[in-house]
Amino acid sequence: MNVTVIGAGLAGSECAWQLAQRGVHVTLLEMKPLKRTPAHVTDQFAELCCSNSLRSDQLENAVGLLKEEMRRLGSLILSCADATRVEAGGALAVDREGFAALVTERIRSHPNITVEAREVTEIPEGEVVIASGPLTSDALAQRLQTLLGEKSALHFFDAAAPLVSAESVDMDKAWFGSRYDRGTSDYVNCPMTEEEYDAFWQALTTAQEAEVHGFEDKMVFEGCMPVEVMARRGHDTLCYGPLKPRGLKDPRTGKEPYAVVQLRRDNAQGSVYNLVGFQTHLRFPEQRRVFSMIPALHDAEFLRYGVMHRNTFLNSPQLLDRYYRLKSEPRISFAGQMTGVEGYVESAASGFLVGVETARRLQGLPPVDFPRETAIGALGLYISNQSIAAFQPMNINFGIMPPLDHRVKGKRNKNAELSARSLAIIEELKAEVCP
């Protein structure tokens, strides 16, 4: 039994691992280091191009539930993330380089995985999983368009936030803390007065943007909205979003500032921080000029500027089944963000399900029924739901899962019960799923 997996991102790495753990030989094709996409900067597998956060780790949050389901079922990505985590309050954030290095080492050392460094321009014969990502190379994208049809691929724009060196942050004008006192004080909080914020907002909304072919504000995924696009929605929009000061009292004044920019640790050493919620496609000199107006960042050393790139995804409800298989040619499966799941964990979850189900099919076993009550199942059923008229990328959320059959007071309590229901099902499926 052999399966070819194209792409060693989060989805491809997870898929290859699940197949290999079940005795299937995997040929993993990755075009790095021969060629990189505009968003990649290293030759490691599972490189995190945007934030280093895998978002909330709380079970009252749907992505926290998805992570816990994957942990219990033996996910490679979650295992590596937990091993390289950096403190980030209630979120699971990782040392970006350490995480990718660990995934790469474990994939390369698995006896059932053969890695080949080459660009794929044709779809191989036999069982294939295409996990080439939203920045699939032009040659393969063209081949897929021929296979799937002109209207099969859609796209939106995605953006990444800048990184600054910790030592360049003026801690006389910032403090450590976490919003709402959740978790430990792992964020650097950079306050602004109303006057400072007003000047910053004026500069941000009039700054020069980098040219991105075909870019329009309406084509940006809401979860990765560039900070300047968000700012243009209104003077105080940022104060209700990433710059929200609620629950953050400045120890020097004992009061909440008008606005607060938060920095989150990006590596285990704590030497690099990213600007939370500051995805951007401003020109690099403009990023330095505008973001240095934040008082604590007046002399900031920018280790990486924010970038923006096009993300391509499939019209999955018309093309794929609940196991991410191509309905017209079931030997071909897709995994990752190109299927319309949005987010690191969601991408890995799609790779997980494809790996498990492809292995079972090759071994003559029936598919595992991950029901809509589980986060893994809900994602697969969402991307294959033919009743969706205008398909758009989706993060996992409790809204795509069935409600409880009884009333529960309080949103957090209700979400906790939804998670408990899901994890009870996962425990029942464990013996069937885990090798």
mmCIF file of N, CA, C and O in Angstrom, residues 104-151:
data_model
loop_
_atom_site.group_PDB
_atom_site.id
_atom_site.type_symbol
_atom_site.label_atom_id
_atom_site.label_comp_id
_atom_site.label_asym_id
_atom_site.label_seq_id
_atom_site.Cartn_x
_atom_site.Cartn_y
_atom_site.Cartn_z
ATOM 1 N N THR A 104 9.302 18.371 11.343
ATOM 2 C CA THR A 104 10.188 17.913 10.260
ATOM 3 C C THR A 104 10.992 16.688 10.686
ATOM 4 O O THR A 104 11.090 15.701 9.942
ATOM 5 N N GLU A 105 11.545 16.745 11.892
ATOM 6 C CA GLU A 105 12.373 15.631 12.387
ATOM 7 C C GLU A 105 11.541 14.360 12.514
ATOM 8 O O GLU A 105 11.975 13.267 12.120
ATOM 9 N N ARG A 106 10.324 14.473 13.034
ATOM 10 C CA ARG A 106 9.501 13.282 13.236
ATOM 11 C C ARG A 106 9.025 12.697 11.909
ATOM 12 O O ARG A 106 8.968 11.473 11.740
ATOM 13 N N ILE A 107 8.701 13.558 10.953
ATOM 14 C CA ILE A 107 8.293 13.069 9.627
ATOM 15 C C ILE A 107 9.461 12.379 8.930
ATOM 16 O O ILE A 107 9.335 11.261 8.402
ATOM 17 N N ARG A 108 10.615 13.019 8.914
ATOM 18 C CA ARG A 108 11.774 12.467 8.200
ATOM 19 C C ARG A 108 12.282 11.173 8.830
ATOM 20 O O ARG A 108 12.875 10.334 8.135
ATOM 21 N N SER A 109 12.069 10.989 10.108
ATOM 22 C CA SER A 109 12.596 9.800 10.787
ATOM 23 C C SER A 109 11.609 8.629 10.790
ATOM 24 O O SER A 109 11.944 7.541 11.260
ATOM 25 N N HIS A 110 10.396 8.821 10.275
ATOM 26 C CA HIS A 110 9.411 7.727 10.289
ATOM 27 C C HIS A 110 9.769 6.711 9.197
ATOM 28 O O HIS A 110 9.954 7.076 8.031
ATOM 29 N N PRO A 111 9.861 5.431 9.541
ATOM 30 C CA PRO A 111 10.283 4.413 8.561
ATOM 31 C C PRO A 111 9.310 4.228 7.404
ATOM 32 O O PRO A 111 9.697 3.707 6.351
ATOM 33 N N ASN A 112 8.065 4.641 7.558
ATOM 34 C CA ASN A 112 7.081 4.463 6.483
ATOM 35 C C ASN A 112 6.905 5.702 5.609
ATOM 36 O O ASN A 112 6.014 5.732 4.760
ATOM 37 N N ILE A 113 7.738 6.728 5.820
ATOM 38 C CA ILE A 113 7.607 7.958 5.037
ATOM 39 C C ILE A 113 8.891 8.214 4.250
ATOM 40 O O ILE A 113 9.977 8.257 4.819
ATOM 41 N N THR A 114 8.750 8.382 2.950
ATOM 42 C CA THR A 114 9.870 8.766 2.085
ATOM 43 C C THR A 114 9.606 10.181 1.590
ATOM 44 O O THR A 114 8.553 10.442 0.987
ATOM 45 N N VAL A 115 10.538 11.077 1.853
ATOM 46 C CA VAL A 115 10.378 12.476 1.445
ATOM 47 C C VAL A 115 11.140 12.726 0.161
ATOM 48 O O VAL A 115 12.311 12.352 0.032
ATOM 49 N N GLU A 116 10.469 13.329 -0.808
ATOM 50 C CA GLU A 116 11.122 13.717 -2.060
ATOM 51 C C GLU A 116 10.944 15.220 -2.256
ATOM 52 O O GLU A 116 9.826 15.730 -2.179
ATOM 53 N N ALA A 117 12.070 15.913 -2.505
ATOM 54 C CA ALA A 117 12.033 17.367 -2.707
ATOM 55 C C ALA A 117 11.908 17.656 -4.191
ATOM 56 O O ALA A 117 12.875 17.578 -4.943
ATOM 57 N N ARG A 118 10.690 17.954 -4.626
ATOM 58 C CA ARG A 118 10.480 18.332 -6.026
ATOM 59 C C ARG A 118 9.114 18.985 -6.177
ATOM 60 O O ARG A 118 8.191 18.742 -5.392
ATOM 61 N N GLU A 119 9.003 19.844 -7.167
ATOM 62 C CA GLU A 119 7.726 20.483 -7.457
ATOM 63 C C GLU A 119 6.856 19.528 -8.253
ATOM 64 O O GLU A 119 7.318 18.883 -9.198
ATOM 65 N N VAL A 120 5.600 19.440 -7.887
ATOM 66 C CA VAL A 120 4.655 18.569 -8.578
ATOM 67 C C VAL A 120 3.915 19.391 -9.634
ATOM 68 O O VAL A 120 3.326 20.431 -9.323
ATOM 69 N N THR A 121 3.965 18.929 -10.856
ATOM 70 C CA THR A 121 3.269 19.627 -11.940
ATOM 71 C C THR A 121 2.156 18.776 -12.543
ATOM 72 O O THR A 121 1.332 19.285 -13.290
ATOM 73 N N GLU A 122 2.158 17.488 -12.238
ATOM 74 C CA GLU A 122 1.109 16.578 -12.695
ATOM 75 C C GLU A 122 0.619 15.752 -11.519
ATOM 76 O O GLU A 122 1.392 15.444 -10.606
ATOM 77 N N ILE A 123 -0.620 15.374 -11.519
ATOM 78 C CA ILE A 123 -1.161 14.551 -10.431
ATOM 79 C C ILE A 123 -0.717 13.111 -10.641
ATOM 80 O O ILE A 123 -0.973 12.512 -11.692
ATOM 81 N N PRO A 124 -0.016 12.540 -9.662
ATOM 82 C CA PRO A 124 0.506 11.174 -9.823
ATOM 83 C C PRO A 124 -0.605 10.137 -9.954
ATOM 84 O O PRO A 124 -1.766 10.384 -9.612
ATOM 85 N N GLU A 125 -0.239 8.954 -10.441
ATOM 86 C CA GLU A 125 -1.160 7.827 -10.496
ATOM 87 C C GLU A 125 -1.367 7.280 -9.082
ATOM 88 O O GLU A 125 -0.602 7.559 -8.172
ATOM 89 N N GLY A 126 -2.388 6.461 -8.904
ATOM 90 C CA GLY A 126 -2.615 5.811 -7.620
ATOM 91 C C GLY A 126 -3.289 6.728 -6.613
ATOM 92 O O GLY A 126 -3.867 7.767 -6.955
ATOM 93 N N GLU A 127 -3.203 6.318 -5.343
ATOM 94 C CA GLU A 127 -3.826 7.087 -4.263
ATOM 95 C C GLU A 127 -3.038 8.367 -4.016
ATOM 96 O O GLU A 127 -1.822 8.326 -3.781
ATOM 97 N N VAL A 128 -3.721 9.500 -4.052
ATOM 98 C CA VAL A 128 -3.062 10.798 -3.913
ATOM 99 C C VAL A 128 -3.829 11.677 -2.939
ATOM 100 O O VAL A 128 -5.063 11.736 -2.981
ATOM 101 N N VAL A 129 -3.087 12.361 -2.074
ATOM 102 C CA VAL A 129 -3.672 13.400 -1.221
ATOM 103 C C VAL A 129 -3.000 14.715 -1.593
ATOM 104 O O VAL A 129 -1.777 14.846 -1.501
ATOM 105 N N ILE A 130 -3.793 15.678 -2.023
ATOM 106 C CA ILE A 130 -3.253 16.979 -2.417
ATOM 107 C C ILE A 130 -3.433 17.947 -1.255
ATOM 108 O O ILE A 130 -4.554 18.352 -0.932
ATOM 109 N N ALA A 131 -2.319 18.268 -0.617
ATOM 110 C CA ALA A 131 -2.325 19.177 0.533
ATOM 111 C C ALA A 131 -1.308 20.285 0.264
ATOM 112 O O ALA A 131 -0.491 20.618 1.121
ATOM 113 N N SER A 132 -1.374 20.812 -0.958
ATOM 114 C CA SER A 132 -0.363 21.768 -1.419
ATOM 115 C C SER A 132 -0.590 23.182 -0.926
ATOM 116 O O SER A 132 0.213 24.075 -1.181
ATOM 117 N N GLY A 133 -1.708 23.400 -0.220
ATOM 118 C CA GLY A 133 -1.900 24.674 0.441
ATOM 119 C C GLY A 133 -2.545 25.734 -0.422
ATOM 120 O O GLY A 133 -2.713 25.572 -1.638
ATOM 121 N N PRO A 134 -2.902 26.853 0.216
ATOM 122 C CA PRO A 134 -3.581 27.937 -0.499
ATOM 123 C C PRO A 134 -2.667 28.687 -1.454
ATOM 124 O O PRO A 134 -3.130 29.487 -2.251
ATOM 125 N N LEU A 135 -1.345 28.427 -1.354
ATOM 126 C CA LEU A 135 -0.397 29.043 -2.273
ATOM 127 C C LEU A 135 0.204 27.982 -3.192
ATOM 128 O O LEU A 135 1.391 27.971 -3.490
ATOM 129 N N THR A 136 -0.641 27.059 -3.625
ATOM 130 C CA THR A 136 -0.232 26.009 -4.565
ATOM 131 C C THR A 136 0.504 26.624 -5.755
ATOM 132 O O THR A 136 0.091 27.651 -6.280
ATOM 133 N N SER A 137 1.591 25.982 -6.171
ATOM 134 C CA SER A 137 2.393 26.514 -7.279
ATOM 135 C C SER A 137 1.545 26.650 -8.535
ATOM 136 O O SER A 137 0.570 25.920 -8.725
ATOM 137 N N ASP A 138 1.919 27.571 -9.395
ATOM 138 C CA ASP A 138 1.129 27.869 -10.589
ATOM 139 C C ASP A 138 0.922 26.643 -11.473
ATOM 140 O O ASP A 138 -0.173 26.429 -12.003
ATOM 141 N N ALA A 139 1.976 25.827 -11.620
ATOM 142 C CA ALA A 139 1.877 24.661 -12.510
ATOM 143 C C ALA A 139 0.846 23.663 -11.995
ATOM 144 O O ALA A 139 0.004 23.165 -12.764
ATOM 145 N N LEU A 140 0.881 23.361 -10.692
ATOM 146 C CA LEU A 140 -0.074 22.412 -10.134
ATOM 147 C C LEU A 140 -1.475 23.024 -10.100
ATOM 148 O O LEU A 140 -2.474 22.337 -10.370
ATOM 149 N N ALA A 141 -1.567 24.311 -9.784
ATOM 150 C CA ALA A 141 -2.872 24.974 -9.758
ATOM 151 C C ALA A 141 -3.540 24.913 -11.135
ATOM 152 O O ALA A 141 -4.752 24.686 -11.248
ATOM 153 N N GLN A 142 -2.738 25.086 -12.170
ATOM 154 C CA GLN A 142 -3.259 25.024 -13.534
ATOM 155 C C GLN A 142 -3.770 23.618 -13.862
ATOM 156 O O GLN A 142 -4.830 23.442 -14.474
ATOM 157 N N ARG A 143 -3.008 22.624 -13.411
ATOM 158 C CA ARG A 143 -3.400 21.232 -13.641
ATOM 159 C C ARG A 143 -4.711 20.924 -12.904
ATOM 160 O O ARG A 143 -5.581 20.239 -13.447
ATOM 161 N N LEU A 144 -4.845 21.423 -11.678
ATOM 162 C CA LEU A 144 -6.065 21.198 -10.904
ATOM 163 C C LEU A 144 -7.259 21.884 -11.549
ATOM 164 O O LEU A 144 -8.364 21.341 -11.563
ATOM 165 N N GLN A 145 -7.019 23.064 -12.079
ATOM 166 C CA GLN A 145 -8.115 23.783 -12.734
ATOM 167 C C GLN A 145 -8.618 23.009 -13.950
ATOM 168 O O GLN A 145 -9.816 22.936 -14.206
ATOM 169 N N THR A 146 -7.694 22.395 -14.679
ATOM 170 C CA THR A 146 -8.074 21.575 -15.831
ATOM 171 C C THR A 146 -8.895 20.369 -15.373
ATOM 172 O O THR A 146 -9.902 20.004 -15.983
ATOM 173 N N LEU A 147 -8.460 19.747 -14.267
ATOM 174 C CA LEU A 147 -9.143 18.562 -13.746
ATOM 175 C C LEU A 147 -10.524 18.895 -13.189
ATOM 176 O O LEU A 147 -11.495 18.179 -13.429
ATOM 177 N N LEU A 148 -10.616 20.005 -12.434
ATOM 178 C CA LEU A 148 -11.825 20.300 -11.665
ATOM 179 C C LEU A 148 -12.788 21.245 -12.357
ATOM 180 O O LEU A 148 -13.955 21.327 -11.976
ATOM 181 N N GLY A 149 -12.307 21.995 -13.342
ATOM 182 C CA GLY A 149 -13.180 22.939 -14.029
ATOM 183 C C GLY A 149 -12.868 24.373 -13.663
ATOM 184 O O GLY A 149 -12.348 24.659 -12.580
ATOM 185 N N GLU A 150 -13.205 25.277 -14.544
ATOM 186 C CA GLU A 150 -12.846 26.690 -14.402
ATOM 187 C C GLU A 150 -13.404 27.320 -13.129
ATOM 188 O O GLU A 150 -12.784 28.179 -12.517
ATOM 189 N N LYS A 151 -14.604 26.916 -12.696
ATOM 190 C CA LYS A 151 -15.252 27.561 -11.552
ATOM 191 C C LYS A 151 -14.999 26.835 -10.234
ATOM 192 O O LYS A 151 -15.649 27.087 -9.245
#
